[in-house]
Amino acid sequence: MKKHALITGISGQDGSYLAELLLEKDYEVYGIIRRKSKLDYGNVSHLVDRLHLIYADMTDLTSLVQAMKISQADEVYNLAAQSFVATSWDTPVETANIDAIGVTNMLEAIRLIRPQARFYQASTSEMFGKVVETPQNENTPFYPRSPYGIAKLYGHWITQNYKESYGMFACSGILFNHESERRGYEFVTRKITDGAAKIRYGLIDHIELGNLSAKRDWGHAKDYVRAMWLMLQQDAPDNYVISTGTTRTVRDFADAAFKRAGLPLTWQGEGVDEKGIDAEGIVRVSVNPAFFRPADVELLLGDCRKAESKLGWKREISFEEMVDRMVENDMRIIQKTKEEA
């Protein structure tokens, strides 16, 4: 008999890769999408005929209860979120409603309808924020530095609370930054790869970025959703850091992206005056102070040894391959648009 899985946020980057993985493993896959004025399946457009999509909202408990009744899920993966850190300062209440209270709503729906279901919560390295130790592991104290990180921390702890209070199989994956060809354009990594591709084809002449010195631990989303699935296959629920164990700056990411686009950069200046100048002496990247966060997270570096030893998880896509794939995808999009014009 097939397992049933319910994915919130199925149309996003992680949700789409997870849906593909579960379909490969012969699951019946259900996904929650929000009703919009214009129908949009996002990153699962190519899978629509193989999925069971349910209209629901993380802020509406009744709709989540109904989703659990329809799906009869054995596994629930909560990936829905207002996931853009910068936006969380503009919409802190909405971020809290979705990323904090929404988790409680989903857990409550499971408790009421199928308490035997296994629950995965997408936690984040942003909960570490102003880090108190490096690298960060499952026991590192949290110090979030954004409304997003704070809301996610609530979601993390309410998941732990439901596990301890009701004996539910509930766990969290503390995922460090993970990107892919499906990343939204509002994220700095996709802004860089899309910008490099557009400069390569003469559509724009430069891009503006914020804090180039911010350090992140970047992996590929396809590797990270495999860790999510592994967490729910264990004998007992537990929390795991998922990361690469290597840190790079935003500038390093830009270097790699522009190199793949055939526009290697030389960096000059300091601080907000820093510029990325290509081999022809043309400024391709400049720093705009408007893109700095009110309270930034300078360094995130994960220790994933627990996941590697207990889950048998290991990443397969390197940082360089991830960036190459993103740039190549953005160049293909531009080429296709030009051909159709």
Short mmCIF file of C-alpha atoms in Angstrom, two decimals:
data_model
loop_
_atom_site.label_atom_id
_atom_site.label_comp_id
_atom_site.label_asym_id
_atom_site.label_seq_id
_atom_site.Cartn_x
_atom_site.Cartn_y
_atom_site.Cartn_z
CA MET A 1 0.00 0.00 0.00
CA LYS A 2 1.38 3.41 -0.99
CA LYS A 3 2.40 5.91 1.66
CA HIS A 4 0.62 9.25 1.58
CA ALA A 5 2.62 12.46 2.03
CA LEU A 6 1.34 16.01 2.44
CA ILE A 7 3.66 18.89 1.52
CA THR A 8 2.90 22.48 2.47
CA GLY A 9 4.67 24.97 0.23
CA ILE A 10 4.80 22.37 -2.53
CA SER A 11 5.12 24.94 -5.33
CA GLY A 12 8.33 26.42 -3.90
CA GLN A 13 11.93 25.41 -4.47
CA ASP A 14 12.15 22.75 -1.75
CA GLY A 15 8.58 21.56 -2.18
CA SER A 16 9.06 20.79 -5.85
CA TYR A 17 12.27 18.82 -5.33
CA LEU A 18 10.68 16.93 -2.44
CA ALA A 19 7.61 16.13 -4.52
CA GLU A 20 9.84 14.68 -7.24
CA LEU A 21 11.74 12.59 -4.68
CA LEU A 22 8.57 11.18 -3.11
CA LEU A 23 7.02 10.38 -6.47
CA GLU A 24 10.19 8.46 -7.36
CA LYS A 25 9.65 6.49 -4.14
CA ASP A 26 6.07 5.70 -5.18
CA TYR A 27 4.25 7.91 -2.67
CA GLU A 28 0.82 9.40 -3.21
CA VAL A 29 1.79 13.06 -2.96
CA TYR A 30 -0.61 15.73 -1.78
CA GLY A 31 0.29 19.39 -1.75
CA ILE A 32 -1.19 22.51 -0.25
CA ILE A 33 -1.49 25.56 -2.46
CA ARG A 34 -3.14 28.90 -1.79
CA ARG A 35 -6.03 30.03 -3.94
CA LYS A 36 -5.05 33.04 -6.05
CA SER A 37 -6.84 35.16 -8.63
CA LYS A 38 -4.49 33.68 -11.24
CA LEU A 39 -3.80 29.95 -11.18
CA ASP A 40 -0.10 29.37 -10.59
CA TYR A 41 1.51 26.01 -9.90
CA GLY A 42 5.00 27.48 -9.60
CA ASN A 43 7.80 24.92 -9.61
CA VAL A 44 5.45 21.91 -9.80
CA SER A 45 3.79 22.84 -13.10
CA HIS A 46 5.46 19.81 -14.70
CA LEU A 47 4.08 17.50 -11.99
CA VAL A 48 0.45 18.64 -11.77
CA ASP A 49 -0.96 15.48 -13.36
CA ARG A 50 0.81 13.33 -10.77
CA LEU A 51 -0.10 15.33 -7.66
CA HIS A 52 -3.19 15.82 -5.51
CA LEU A 53 -3.39 19.56 -4.87
CA ILE A 54 -5.50 20.95 -2.04
CA TYR A 55 -6.46 24.59 -1.51
CA ALA A 56 -5.62 25.58 2.07
CA ASP A 57 -3.86 28.28 4.05
CA MET A 58 -1.39 28.04 6.95
CA THR A 59 -3.30 30.74 8.83
CA ASP A 60 -6.61 28.85 8.58
CA LEU A 61 -6.79 25.84 10.89
CA THR A 62 -10.08 24.62 9.41
CA SER A 63 -8.56 24.34 5.95
CA LEU A 64 -5.56 22.40 7.30
CA VAL A 65 -7.86 20.01 9.16
CA GLN A 66 -9.65 19.42 5.87
CA ALA A 67 -6.32 18.87 4.10
CA MET A 68 -5.43 16.17 6.62
CA LYS A 69 -8.82 14.49 6.13
CA ILE A 70 -8.40 14.49 2.35
CA SER A 71 -4.77 13.38 2.26
CA GLN A 72 -4.81 10.88 5.14
CA ALA A 73 -1.13 11.67 5.25
CA ASP A 74 1.40 9.31 6.79
CA GLU A 75 4.07 12.00 6.49
CA VAL A 76 3.65 15.78 6.59
CA TYR A 77 6.42 18.09 5.41
CA ASN A 78 5.87 21.69 6.47
CA LEU A 79 7.81 23.80 3.99
CA ALA A 80 5.35 26.70 3.71
CA ALA A 81 6.77 30.01 4.90
CA GLN A 82 7.29 33.66 4.25
CA SER A 83 10.89 32.76 3.54
CA PHE A 84 12.49 36.01 2.39
CA VAL A 85 14.46 37.43 5.32
CA ALA A 86 14.54 41.01 4.04
CA THR A 87 10.75 41.09 3.62
CA SER A 88 10.22 40.00 7.22
CA TRP A 89 11.12 43.50 8.44
CA ASP A 90 8.44 44.97 6.16
CA THR A 91 5.80 42.38 7.09
CA PRO A 92 6.70 41.10 10.56
CA VAL A 93 3.12 40.23 11.56
CA GLU A 94 2.41 38.29 8.37
CA THR A 95 5.75 36.50 8.79
CA ALA A 96 4.79 35.51 12.34
CA ASN A 97 1.32 34.38 11.29
CA ILE A 98 2.69 32.05 8.63
CA ASP A 99 6.07 30.96 10.00
CA ALA A 100 5.09 30.67 13.67
CA ILE A 101 1.33 30.34 14.18
CA GLY A 102 1.02 28.46 10.89
CA VAL A 103 3.23 25.68 12.25
CA THR A 104 0.98 25.39 15.29
CA ASN A 105 -2.07 25.18 13.05
CA MET A 106 -0.52 22.35 11.04
CA LEU A 107 0.52 20.44 14.15
CA GLU A 108 -2.94 20.86 15.64
CA ALA A 109 -4.58 19.60 12.45
CA ILE A 110 -2.36 16.51 12.58
CA ARG A 111 -3.11 15.95 16.27
CA LEU A 112 -6.85 16.13 15.66
CA ILE A 113 -7.04 13.99 12.51
CA ARG A 114 -3.99 11.71 12.22
CA PRO A 115 -1.80 11.91 15.33
CA GLN A 116 0.18 8.91 14.08
CA ALA A 117 1.44 10.91 11.09
CA ARG A 118 5.11 11.88 11.05
CA PHE A 119 5.83 15.61 10.89
CA TYR A 120 8.82 17.47 9.48
CA GLN A 121 9.33 21.16 10.27
CA ALA A 122 11.59 23.25 8.05
CA SER A 123 13.72 25.11 10.56
CA THR A 124 16.55 27.39 9.46
CA SER A 125 20.10 28.41 10.24
CA GLU A 126 18.79 31.99 10.57
CA MET A 127 17.69 30.95 14.07
CA PHE A 128 21.39 31.00 15.06
CA GLY A 129 21.62 34.62 13.90
CA LYS A 130 24.30 36.35 15.96
CA VAL A 131 26.16 33.11 16.44
CA VAL A 132 27.65 32.27 19.81
CA GLU A 133 29.86 29.47 18.49
CA THR A 134 31.24 28.30 15.14
CA PRO A 135 30.42 25.93 13.58
CA GLN A 136 26.79 25.65 14.65
CA ASN A 137 25.33 22.27 15.59
CA GLU A 138 22.09 20.93 17.09
CA ASN A 139 23.08 22.12 20.58
CA THR A 140 24.22 25.64 19.66
CA PRO A 141 22.12 28.33 21.42
CA PHE A 142 19.86 30.39 19.16
CA TYR A 143 20.09 34.17 18.72
CA PRO A 144 17.87 35.17 15.75
CA ARG A 145 18.42 38.58 14.17
CA SER A 146 15.30 39.08 12.04
CA PRO A 147 11.52 38.73 12.33
CA TYR A 148 11.91 35.73 10.03
CA GLY A 149 14.45 34.03 12.30
CA ILE A 150 12.35 34.74 15.39
CA ALA A 151 9.17 33.36 13.81
CA LYS A 152 11.03 30.27 12.64
CA LEU A 153 12.38 29.75 16.16
CA TYR A 154 8.80 29.66 17.48
CA GLY A 155 7.96 27.06 14.82
CA HIS A 156 11.00 25.04 15.86
CA TRP A 157 10.09 25.02 19.54
CA ILE A 158 6.35 24.39 19.07
CA THR A 159 7.32 21.31 17.05
CA GLN A 160 9.44 20.12 19.96
CA ASN A 161 6.58 20.90 22.34
CA TYR A 162 4.04 18.82 20.40
CA LYS A 163 6.47 15.93 20.31
CA GLU A 164 6.96 16.03 24.07
CA SER A 165 3.36 16.89 24.98
CA TYR A 166 1.47 14.50 22.71
CA GLY A 167 4.03 11.86 21.81
CA MET A 168 3.92 12.83 18.16
CA PHE A 169 6.66 11.93 15.71
CA ALA A 170 7.71 15.53 15.11
CA CYS A 171 11.17 16.73 14.17
CA SER A 172 12.96 19.72 12.66
CA GLY A 173 15.65 20.01 10.06
CA ILE A 174 17.86 23.01 10.76
CA LEU A 175 18.76 23.67 7.16
CA PHE A 176 21.52 26.05 6.21
CA ASN A 177 21.29 28.07 2.99
CA HIS A 178 20.39 25.93 0.02
CA GLU A 179 19.84 27.20 -3.50
CA SER A 180 19.00 25.87 -6.94
CA GLU A 181 17.82 26.73 -10.42
CA ARG A 182 14.33 27.04 -8.90
CA ARG A 183 15.25 29.70 -6.33
CA GLY A 184 13.06 32.82 -6.40
CA TYR A 185 14.45 35.94 -8.06
CA GLU A 186 14.12 37.94 -4.84
CA PHE A 187 16.93 35.94 -3.19
CA VAL A 188 20.47 37.29 -3.50
CA THR A 189 21.85 34.11 -5.05
CA ARG A 190 19.32 34.11 -7.89
CA LYS A 191 19.71 37.86 -8.26
CA ILE A 192 23.42 37.23 -8.86
CA THR A 193 23.06 34.34 -11.33
CA ASP A 194 20.22 36.01 -13.22
CA GLY A 195 22.19 39.27 -13.28
CA ALA A 196 25.33 37.57 -14.56
CA ALA A 197 23.34 35.89 -17.34
CA LYS A 198 21.63 39.15 -18.34
CA ILE A 199 24.94 41.02 -18.42
CA ARG A 200 26.42 38.21 -20.52
CA TYR A 201 23.65 38.74 -23.11
CA GLY A 202 23.73 42.54 -22.94
CA LEU A 203 20.33 43.02 -21.30
CA ILE A 204 21.75 44.99 -18.34
CA ASP A 205 25.20 46.37 -17.56
CA HIS A 206 25.56 45.78 -13.82
CA ILE A 207 23.85 44.60 -10.62
CA GLU A 208 23.69 46.12 -7.14
CA LEU A 209 24.16 44.01 -4.01
CA GLY A 210 24.21 44.58 -0.27
CA ASN A 211 26.64 43.12 2.25
CA LEU A 212 29.30 41.31 0.20
CA SER A 213 31.11 40.10 3.31
CA ALA A 214 28.20 38.08 4.74
CA LYS A 215 29.29 34.45 5.00
CA ARG A 216 26.95 31.54 4.32
CA ASP A 217 27.07 27.77 4.15
CA TRP A 218 25.54 27.05 0.72
CA GLY A 219 24.31 23.71 -0.61
CA HIS A 220 21.88 22.54 -3.30
CA ALA A 221 18.19 22.09 -2.44
CA LYS A 222 17.97 18.69 -4.16
CA ASP A 223 20.46 17.27 -1.65
CA TYR A 224 18.69 18.87 1.28
CA VAL A 225 15.19 17.51 0.60
CA ARG A 226 16.68 14.01 0.67
CA ALA A 227 17.70 14.75 4.28
CA MET A 228 14.11 15.74 5.08
CA TRP A 229 12.83 12.38 3.88
CA LEU A 230 15.52 10.49 5.79
CA MET A 231 14.52 12.22 9.04
CA LEU A 232 11.01 10.81 8.81
CA GLN A 233 12.27 7.27 8.14
CA GLN A 234 14.05 6.99 11.50
CA ASP A 235 12.87 4.93 14.47
CA ALA A 236 12.55 8.03 16.65
CA PRO A 237 12.16 11.76 15.88
CA ASP A 238 15.19 13.97 16.28
CA ASN A 239 16.50 17.31 15.01
CA TYR A 240 19.37 17.59 12.55
CA VAL A 241 21.59 20.31 11.13
CA ILE A 242 21.87 20.00 7.35
CA SER A 243 24.80 21.89 5.84
CA THR A 244 28.01 21.56 3.85
CA GLY A 245 30.49 22.54 6.56
CA THR A 246 32.04 25.16 4.28
CA THR A 247 31.43 28.90 4.34
CA ARG A 248 31.68 31.42 1.50
CA THR A 249 30.94 35.12 1.19
CA VAL A 250 28.37 36.73 -1.07
CA ARG A 251 31.35 38.05 -3.02
CA ASP A 252 32.61 34.48 -3.47
CA PHE A 253 29.20 33.53 -4.88
CA ALA A 254 29.31 36.47 -7.30
CA ASP A 255 32.85 35.53 -8.35
CA ALA A 256 31.78 31.98 -9.19
CA ALA A 257 28.64 33.09 -11.05
CA PHE A 258 30.36 35.71 -13.20
CA LYS A 259 33.20 33.31 -13.98
CA ARG A 260 30.69 30.77 -15.31
CA ALA A 261 29.05 33.53 -17.37
CA GLY A 262 32.44 34.36 -18.88
CA LEU A 263 32.84 37.67 -17.02
CA PRO A 264 35.49 37.13 -14.30
CA LEU A 265 35.58 39.92 -11.72
CA THR A 266 38.37 41.85 -10.03
CA TRP A 267 37.33 43.48 -6.75
CA GLN A 268 38.40 46.98 -5.78
CA GLY A 269 37.60 49.37 -2.96
CA GLU A 270 36.45 48.72 0.59
CA GLY A 271 33.09 48.58 2.33
CA VAL A 272 30.20 50.19 0.46
CA ASP A 273 32.63 51.45 -2.21
CA GLU A 274 33.61 47.91 -3.17
CA LYS A 275 33.08 47.10 -6.86
CA GLY A 276 33.40 44.06 -9.06
CA ILE A 277 35.23 45.02 -12.23
CA ASP A 278 35.47 42.58 -15.13
CA ALA A 279 38.47 41.78 -17.35
CA GLU A 280 37.64 44.76 -19.59
CA GLY A 281 37.67 47.16 -16.64
CA ILE A 282 33.89 47.58 -16.59
CA VAL A 283 32.02 47.70 -13.25
CA ARG A 284 29.63 44.74 -13.20
CA VAL A 285 28.79 44.67 -9.47
CA SER A 286 28.40 47.57 -7.05
CA VAL A 287 27.34 47.83 -3.42
CA ASN A 288 24.13 49.66 -2.54
CA PRO A 289 23.74 50.43 1.20
CA ALA A 290 19.94 50.28 0.73
CA PHE A 291 20.25 46.48 0.50
CA PHE A 292 21.86 46.11 3.93
CA ARG A 293 19.59 44.57 6.57
CA PRO A 294 18.72 46.46 9.77
CA ALA A 295 20.45 43.66 11.72
CA ASP A 296 22.53 41.35 9.57
CA VAL A 297 23.82 37.84 10.17
CA GLU A 298 27.52 37.87 9.37
CA LEU A 299 28.50 34.20 9.59
CA LEU A 300 26.65 30.89 9.32
CA LEU A 301 28.57 27.62 9.19
CA GLY A 302 26.94 24.29 9.96
CA ASP A 303 28.26 21.12 11.55
CA CYS A 304 26.31 18.29 9.89
CA ARG A 305 28.22 15.33 11.35
CA LYS A 306 25.14 14.07 13.20
CA ALA A 307 23.12 13.88 9.97
CA GLU A 308 25.97 12.18 8.18
CA SER A 309 26.46 9.54 10.88
CA LYS A 310 22.85 8.86 11.95
CA LEU A 311 20.95 9.47 8.71
CA GLY A 312 23.65 8.36 6.32
CA TRP A 313 23.14 11.64 4.49
CA LYS A 314 25.80 13.23 2.34
CA ARG A 315 25.57 15.99 -0.20
CA GLU A 316 26.27 15.16 -3.82
CA ILE A 317 26.25 18.58 -5.54
CA SER A 318 29.26 20.82 -4.90
CA PHE A 319 29.15 24.59 -4.47
CA GLU A 320 30.77 25.10 -7.87
CA GLU A 321 28.33 22.76 -9.60
CA MET A 322 25.37 24.44 -7.89
CA VAL A 323 26.43 27.90 -9.09
CA ASP A 324 27.17 26.61 -12.59
CA ARG A 325 23.74 24.99 -12.81
CA MET A 326 22.04 28.18 -11.71
CA VAL A 327 23.90 30.38 -14.19
CA GLU A 328 23.44 27.90 -17.04
CA ASN A 329 19.71 27.72 -16.31
CA ASP A 330 19.37 31.51 -16.32
CA MET A 331 21.28 31.74 -19.59
CA ARG A 332 18.96 29.11 -21.12
CA ILE A 333 15.93 31.13 -20.01
CA ILE A 334 17.29 34.25 -21.71
CA GLN A 335 18.17 32.33 -24.88
CA LYS A 336 14.67 30.83 -25.04
CA THR A 337 13.07 34.26 -24.51
CA LYS A 338 15.18 35.71 -27.33
CA GLU A 339 14.24 32.86 -29.67
CA GLU A 340 10.53 33.31 -28.94
CA ALA A 341 10.65 37.11 -29.38
#
